[in-house]
Coordinates of C-alpha atoms and ligand atoms in Angstrom, one line a residue:
X14 CA 12.6 -19.7 -1.6
X15 CA 12.6 -15.9 -1.9
X16 CA 10.3 -13.5 -0.1
X17 CA 10.5 -10.0 -1.6
X18 CA 9.4 -7.2 0.8
X19 CA 9.4 -7.1 4.6
X20 CA 6.3 -5.2 5.3
X21 CA 3.2 -6.8 7.0
X22 CA 2.7 -9.2 4.0
X23 CA 6.4 -10.3 3.8
X24 CA 6.9 -10.7 7.5
X25 CA 3.6 -12.7 7.9
X26 CA 4.8 -14.9 5.0
X27 CA 8.2 -15.4 6.6
X28 CA 6.6 -16.2 10.0
X29 CA 4.5 -18.9 8.4
X30 CA 7.5 -20.3 6.5
X31 CA 9.3 -20.7 9.8
X32 CA 6.3 -22.3 11.4
X33 CA 6.1 -24.8 8.5
X34 CA 9.7 -25.8 9.3
X35 CA 11.6 -23.7 6.7
X36 CA 14.8 -22.1 8.0
X37 CA 15.9 -18.6 7.2
X38 CA 19.1 -18.4 5.1
X39 CA 19.0 -22.2 4.5
X40 CA 15.5 -22.6 3.0
X41 CA 14.4 -19.0 2.3
X42 CA 15.6 -15.4 2.3
X43 CA 13.6 -12.2 2.9
X44 CA 14.9 -9.3 0.8
X45 CA 13.9 -5.6 1.3
X46 CA 15.2 -2.5 -0.3
X47 CA 14.2 -0.1 2.4
X48 CA 16.8 1.0 5.0
X49 CA 15.0 -0.1 8.2
X50 CA 12.3 -2.4 9.5
X51 CA 8.7 -1.2 9.2
X52 CA 7.8 -1.7 5.6
X53 CA 6.1 1.4 4.1
X54 CA 5.1 2.6 7.6
X55 CA 8.7 3.9 8.1
X56 CA 8.0 6.5 5.4
X57 CA 4.6 7.8 6.6
X58 CA 4.3 11.4 7.7
X59 CA 5.0 12.3 11.4
X60 CA 1.5 13.6 12.0
X61 CA 0.1 10.2 11.2
X62 CA 0.2 9.1 14.9
X63 CA -0.4 5.6 16.0
X64 CA -3.8 6.9 17.5
X65 CA -4.9 8.0 14.0
X66 CA -4.2 4.6 12.4
X67 CA -7.4 2.6 12.4
X68 CA -7.5 -1.1 12.2
X69 CA -3.8 -1.9 12.3
X70 CA -3.7 -5.7 13.0
X71 CA -0.8 -7.1 14.8
X72 CA 1.5 -9.5 12.9
X73 CA 0.9 -13.2 13.6
X74 CA 2.3 -14.6 16.8
X75 CA 3.2 -11.3 18.6
X76 CA 0.8 -8.6 19.8
X77 CA 1.6 -4.9 19.6
X78 CA 0.8 -3.8 23.2
X79 CA 0.8 -0.5 25.1
X80 CA 1.8 1.6 22.1
X81 CA 1.5 5.4 22.8
X82 CA -1.2 6.7 20.5
X83 CA 0.5 10.1 20.4
X84 CA 3.7 8.8 18.9
X85 CA 4.3 8.7 15.1
X86 CA 3.0 5.4 13.6
X87 CA 6.3 5.2 11.6
X88 CA 8.2 4.9 14.9
X89 CA 5.8 2.7 16.8
X90 CA 5.4 0.2 13.9
X91 CA 9.0 0.4 12.9
X92 CA 10.1 -0.6 16.4
X93 CA 7.5 -3.3 16.5
X94 CA 8.5 -4.8 13.2
X95 CA 12.2 -4.7 14.3
X96 CA 11.3 -6.6 17.5
X97 CA 9.3 -9.1 15.5
X98 CA 12.1 -9.8 13.0
X99 CA 14.5 -10.4 15.9
X100 CA 12.0 -12.5 18.0
X101 CA 11.4 -14.9 15.1
X102 CA 14.9 -14.7 13.7
X103 CA 13.7 -13.8 10.3
X104 CA 17.1 -12.3 9.2
X105 CA 15.7 -9.8 6.7
X106 CA 18.5 -8.7 4.2
X107 CA 18.4 -5.0 3.6
X108 CA 18.9 -2.9 1.6
X109 CA 18.5 -5.4 -1.2
X110 CA 16.6 -4.2 -4.3
X111 CA 15.0 -6.8 -6.4
X112 CA 15.3 -5.6 -10.0
X113 CA 14.0 -8.4 -12.1
X114 CA 12.6 -11.9 -11.8
X115 CA 12.9 -14.0 -14.9
X116 CA 12.8 -17.7 -16.0
X117 CA 16.0 -19.4 -14.8
X118 CA 17.2 -22.9 -15.5
X119 CA 15.8 -26.2 -14.5
X120 CA 12.3 -24.8 -13.8
X121 CA 13.6 -22.3 -11.3
X122 CA 13.2 -18.6 -11.2
X123 CA 16.2 -16.2 -11.4
X124 CA 15.9 -13.3 -9.0
X125 CA 18.3 -10.4 -10.0
X126 CA 19.1 -8.0 -7.2
X127 CA 21.4 -5.2 -6.2
X128 CA 23.3 -7.7 -4.2
X129 CA 23.6 -10.5 -6.7
X130 CA 21.3 -13.2 -8.1
X131 CA 19.2 -15.9 -6.3
X132 CA 17.8 -19.0 -7.9
X133 CA 14.5 -20.2 -6.4
X134 CA 11.7 -22.6 -7.0
X135 CA 9.0 -20.2 -5.5
X136 CA 8.7 -16.5 -4.9
X137 CA 6.5 -14.7 -2.5
X138 CA 6.1 -11.1 -3.8
X139 CA 5.1 -8.8 -1.0
X140 CA 6.4 -5.5 -2.3
X141 CA 3.3 -3.4 -1.5
X142 CA 2.3 -0.2 -3.3
X143 CA 4.1 2.6 -1.5
X144 CA 6.9 2.8 -4.1
X145 CA 4.5 3.4 -6.9
X146 CA 2.4 6.5 -6.2
X147 CA -0.3 7.1 -8.8
X148 CA -0.5 10.6 -10.3
X149 CA -3.3 11.1 -12.8
X150 CA -2.5 13.4 -15.7
X151 CA -4.5 16.5 -16.5
X152 CA -4.1 19.0 -19.4
X153 CA -1.9 21.9 -18.4
X154 CA -0.3 20.1 -15.5
X155 CA 3.2 21.0 -16.5
X156 CA 2.3 24.7 -16.7
X157 CA 1.4 25.0 -13.0
X158 CA 3.7 27.5 -11.2
X159 CA 3.0 26.2 -7.7
X160 CA 4.0 23.0 -6.1
X161 CA 2.6 19.6 -6.8
X162 CA 3.2 16.6 -4.5
X163 CA 1.7 13.2 -3.7
X164 CA 0.6 11.7 -0.4
X165 CA 3.8 9.7 -0.5
X166 CA 5.8 12.9 0.1
X167 CA 3.3 14.6 2.4
X168 CA 5.4 16.4 5.0
X169 CA 2.6 17.2 7.6
X170 CA 0.3 20.2 7.8
X171 CA 2.7 23.0 8.9
X172 CA 4.4 23.0 5.5
X173 CA 1.2 24.5 4.0
X174 CA 0.8 27.5 6.4
X175 CA -0.7 30.5 4.6
X176 CA -1.0 28.6 1.3
X177 CA -4.0 27.9 -1.0
X178 CA -4.1 24.1 -1.3
X179 CA -6.1 21.8 -3.6
X180 CA -6.4 18.3 -2.4
X181 CA -7.3 15.7 -5.0
X182 CA -8.7 12.3 -4.0
X183 CA -11.6 10.9 -2.1
X184 CA -9.9 8.3 0.1
X185 CA -8.8 8.2 3.7
X186 CA -5.5 10.0 2.9
X187 CA -7.3 12.9 1.1
X188 CA -9.7 13.6 3.9
X189 CA -7.0 13.3 6.6
X190 CA -4.8 15.7 4.7
X191 CA -7.7 18.2 4.4
X192 CA -8.6 18.0 8.1
X193 CA -5.0 18.5 9.1
X194 CA -4.1 21.3 6.6
X195 CA -7.3 23.4 6.9
X196 CA -6.3 25.1 10.2
X197 CA -2.9 26.2 8.7
X198 CA -3.8 27.0 5.1
X199 CA -5.1 30.2 3.6
X200 CA -7.7 28.1 1.8
X201 CA -8.4 24.5 0.9
X202 CA -10.4 22.9 -1.9
X203 CA -11.4 19.3 -2.2
X204 CA -11.9 17.7 -5.5
X205 CA -12.7 14.0 -6.2
X206 CA -13.6 12.1 -9.3
X207 CA -16.7 10.5 -7.8
X208 CA -19.0 11.9 -5.0
X209 CA -17.7 10.5 -1.7
X210 CA -19.8 7.8 0.0
X211 CA -19.8 8.1 3.8
X212 CA -20.4 5.1 5.8
X213 CA -22.4 5.2 9.0
X214 CA -21.7 2.7 11.7
X215 CA -18.7 0.5 12.2
X216 CA -16.8 -1.3 9.5
X217 CA -17.6 -4.7 11.0
X218 CA -16.6 -8.2 9.9
X219 CA -19.6 -8.6 7.6
X220 CA -18.9 -5.3 5.8
X221 CA -15.2 -6.3 5.6
X222 CA -16.1 -9.7 4.0
X223 CA -18.4 -8.0 1.5
X224 CA -15.7 -5.5 0.5
X225 CA -13.1 -8.3 0.1
X226 CA -15.5 -10.3 -2.0
X227 CA -16.0 -7.4 -4.4
X228 CA -12.2 -7.0 -4.8
X229 CA -11.7 -10.8 -5.2
X230 CA -14.2 -10.9 -8.0
X231 CA -12.3 -8.4 -10.1
X232 CA -8.9 -9.9 -9.4
X233 CA -10.2 -13.4 -10.4
X234 CA -11.2 -11.9 -13.7
X235 CA -7.7 -10.4 -14.2
X236 CA -8.9 -6.8 -13.6
X237 CA -7.0 -4.4 -11.4
X238 CA -8.8 -3.7 -8.1
X239 CA -10.6 -0.3 -7.7
X240 CA -9.6 2.1 -4.9
X241 CA -10.0 0.9 -1.3
X242 CA -12.6 3.6 -0.6
X243 CA -14.8 2.5 -3.5
X244 CA -15.5 -0.7 -1.6
X245 CA -15.2 0.4 2.0
X246 CA -16.7 4.0 2.0
X247 CA -15.4 6.7 4.2
X248 CA -16.1 6.2 7.9
X249 CA -18.4 9.0 9.2
X250 CA -16.4 9.6 12.4
X251 CA -16.4 12.8 14.6
X252 CA -13.5 14.4 12.7
X253 CA -15.3 13.9 9.3
X254 CA -18.6 15.1 10.7
X255 CA -16.9 18.3 11.9
X256 CA -15.2 18.7 8.5
X257 CA -18.5 18.4 6.7
X258 CA -20.1 20.9 9.1
X259 CA -17.2 23.4 8.7
X260 CA -17.2 23.1 5.0
X261 CA -13.6 21.7 4.9
X262 CA -15.1 18.6 3.3
X263 CA -17.2 20.4 0.8
X264 CA -16.3 18.3 -2.3
X265 CA -16.2 19.6 -5.8
X266 CA -16.1 17.4 -8.9
X267 CA -12.8 16.9 -10.7
X268 CA -11.5 20.0 -12.5
X269 CA -10.9 19.8 -16.3
X270 CA -7.5 21.5 -16.6
X271 CA -4.7 22.9 -14.7
X272 CA -3.5 26.5 -15.3
X273 CA -0.3 28.2 -14.2
X274 CA -2.2 29.7 -11.2
X275 CA -4.6 27.0 -10.3
X276 CA -7.3 24.8 -11.7
X277 CA -10.3 25.3 -14.0
X278 CA -13.6 23.6 -14.8
X279 CA -15.2 23.3 -18.2
X280 CA -17.9 25.8 -17.2
X281 CA -15.2 28.5 -16.6
X282 CA -15.1 28.3 -12.8
X283 CA -11.5 28.6 -11.4
X284 CA -9.7 28.2 -8.1
X285 CA -6.3 29.7 -7.6
X286 CA -3.8 27.6 -5.8
X287 CA -0.2 27.5 -4.5
X288 CA -0.2 23.7 -4.0
X289 CA -1.9 20.7 -5.6
X290 CA -1.7 17.7 -3.3
X291 CA -2.5 14.4 -5.1
X292 CA -4.0 11.9 -2.6
X293 CA -4.7 9.6 -5.5
X294 CA -3.4 6.4 -4.3
X295 CA -0.8 3.8 -5.3
X296 CA -0.4 0.9 -7.7
X297 CA 1.2 -2.4 -7.0
X298 CA 5.1 -2.3 -7.1
X299 CA 5.5 -5.3 -9.4
X300 CA 7.6 -4.0 -12.3
X301 CA 10.3 -6.4 -11.4
X302 CA 8.0 -9.3 -12.4
X303 CA 7.5 -7.9 -15.9
X304 CA 9.9 -10.4 -17.6
X305 CA 7.4 -13.2 -16.5
X306 CA 4.6 -11.6 -18.5
X307 CA 1.9 -12.3 -15.8
X308 CA -0.4 -9.5 -16.8
X309 CA -3.8 -10.1 -18.4
X310 CA -5.2 -8.0 -21.2
X311 CA -7.4 -6.3 -18.5
X312 CA -4.2 -4.9 -17.0
X313 CA -4.2 -7.0 -13.8
X314 CA -2.4 -10.2 -12.7
X315 CA -5.0 -13.0 -12.4
X316 CA -4.6 -14.8 -9.1
X317 CA -6.3 -17.8 -7.4
X318 CA -5.9 -17.2 -3.7
X319 CA -2.4 -15.8 -3.7
X320 CA -1.1 -17.8 -6.6
X321 CA -0.5 -16.2 -10.0
X322 CA -2.6 -18.2 -12.4
X323 CA 0.0 -17.7 -15.2
X324 CA 2.8 -19.0 -13.0
X325 CA 2.1 -21.1 -9.9
X326 CA 5.6 -20.4 -8.6
X327 CA 4.7 -16.8 -7.9
X328 CA 2.6 -15.7 -5.0
X329 CA 1.2 -12.2 -4.6
X330 CA 0.6 -11.3 -1.0
X331 CA -0.7 -7.9 0.2
X332 CA -2.6 -6.8 -3.0
X333 CA -6.3 -6.5 -3.9
X334 CA -8.3 -8.5 -1.4
X335 CA -5.3 -8.8 0.9
X336 CA -4.2 -5.1 0.8
X337 CA -4.8 -4.5 4.5
X338 CA -2.9 -5.5 7.6
X339 CA -5.4 -8.3 8.4
X340 CA -5.6 -9.4 4.7
X341 CA -1.8 -9.5 4.5
X342 CA -1.6 -11.8 7.6
X343 CA -4.1 -14.2 6.1
X344 CA -2.6 -14.1 2.6
X345 CA 0.9 -14.9 4.0
X346 CA -0.4 -18.0 5.7
X347 CA -2.3 -19.1 2.5
X348 CA 0.7 -18.5 0.3
X349 CA 2.9 -20.7 2.5
X350 CA 0.3 -23.5 2.6
X351 CA 0.1 -23.4 -1.2
X352 CA 3.9 -23.3 -1.7
X353 CA 4.3 -26.3 0.6
X354 CA 2.0 -28.2 -1.7
X355 CA 4.0 -27.1 -4.7
X356 CA 7.3 -28.1 -3.2
X357 CA 6.0 -31.3 -1.5
X358 CA 7.9 -33.7 -3.7
X359 CA 11.3 -32.0 -3.8
X360 CA 13.8 -30.7 -1.3
X361 CA 13.9 -27.0 -0.9
X362 CA 16.8 -24.7 -1.2
X363 CA 17.1 -20.9 -1.1
Ligands
FAD1651 C1 -1.3 6.3 4.5 C2 -1.7 4.9 4.7 C3 -2.4 4.4 5.8 C4 -2.8 3.1 6.0 N1 -3.4 2.7 7.1 C5 -3.8 1.4 7.3 C6 -4.5 1.0 8.4 O1 -4.8 1.8 9.3 N2 -4.8 -0.3 8.5 C7 -4.6 -1.2 7.5 O2 -4.9 -2.4 7.7 N3 -3.9 -0.8 6.4 C8 -3.6 0.4 6.3 N4 -2.9 0.8 5.1 C9 -2.7 -0.1 4.1 C10 -1.4 -0.7 4.6 O3 -0.3 0.0 4.2 C11 -1.2 -2.2 4.3 O4 -2.3 -2.8 4.8 C12 0.0 -2.8 4.8 O5 0.7 -2.1 5.7 C13 0.9 -3.0 3.6 O6 1.8 -4.0 3.9 P1 2.6 -4.6 2.7 O7 3.6 -5.6 3.4 O8 1.8 -5.2 1.7 O9 3.5 -3.4 2.0 P2 4.6 -2.5 2.6 O10 4.5 -2.1 4.0 O11 4.7 -1.4 1.5 O12 5.9 -3.4 2.4 C14 6.5 -3.6 1.2 C15 8.0 -3.8 1.4 O13 8.6 -4.2 0.2 C16 9.8 -3.5 -0.1 N5 10.0 -3.5 -1.5 C17 9.2 -2.9 -2.5 N6 9.7 -3.2 -3.7 C18 10.9 -3.9 -3.5 C19 11.9 -4.4 -4.4 N7 11.8 -4.3 -5.7 N8 12.9 -5.0 -3.9 C20 13.0 -5.2 -2.5 N9 12.1 -4.7 -1.6 C21 11.1 -4.1 -2.1 C22 9.6 -2.2 0.5 O14 10.8 -1.6 0.9 C23 8.7 -2.4 1.7 O15 9.4 -2.6 2.9 C24 -2.5 2.2 4.9 C25 -1.9 2.6 3.8 C26 -1.5 3.9 3.6 C27 -0.9 4.4 2.3

């Protein structure tokens, strides 16, 4: 068996494989193309401290205790994942880049990687979204003389000192960027496609279940999930309240075009800018599955639980309804349960 990706979703899956009696190296391998433990967390910006990360659930079987909230989440979680891999002997192979998964022989899948091929009866795909930042396209974008960057390359607020910055995107990343950058920048402007919806009160279990149900419904129909914030809303915490009061979170609708010096709306309004920061989210990193033709006409991969409807050997863990640390934990367990059923009749080999 092959697990692709060693973030929260892949490690949770590997943990449940071990608990079910599968041995790393003998029965399954975990492949990851990043240089170090931590999944996408290892690439997150230094000012995203552990204290600013809300709702990070521990991996199954090992708590993350006494972490210093002032330390970078990339370090805290990188170290925790490293400890986790060693504690459970998961033997993640890295860096190994999975380039394509295609039909093999004898009903098996052929997994082509930077380190050779694997043949497998089942594959857990847990490659996350970090490697596929989503940049919408707007007329004139290529003429902009300033700098454009995506959340995935956000260097922290100091890099924007004295600059006029436009932040695009109504999710948690966009609002966090604005609140951090505003004290350093000469000016900030916030634009979003839809008016932001702020959520009063805690995001409790019931709200979580309702949000997951909305995403599940789309995925069941083979439609790509909408943005996280469209189902969860933005938490109205103290920092956000302050940002609303100060005018930092004074949102404008999406501009219509980009000019060499900034952006412009159809009614002729303009904002000059040195930087456009696209906090516009990510898409699933699943291009390596393209040879299997799993996509529906709606653009999504239809799944039942974690199993791809078009190919029951493939499980997708950490997407849509399971695109959170708690969701990834649960989906890893569900995928292993399902794969055990699939393999029940035959011996397993990596
Ligand atoms: C800025 C930000 C903050 C977030 N904060 C929270 C939070 O507070 N709480 C929460 O629950 N969720 C949060 N999330 C969502 C969170 O990232 C996910 O819940 C979870 O960490 C994702 O885990 P994952 O295993 O699915 O993906 P990842 O952590 O991205 O792991 C995927 C792994 O797959 C590997 N990989 C990808 N493609 C290949 C390939 N072709 N071959 C080999 N390896 C490959 C990558 O190297 C990576 O290690 C946040 C997301 C972002 C962007």
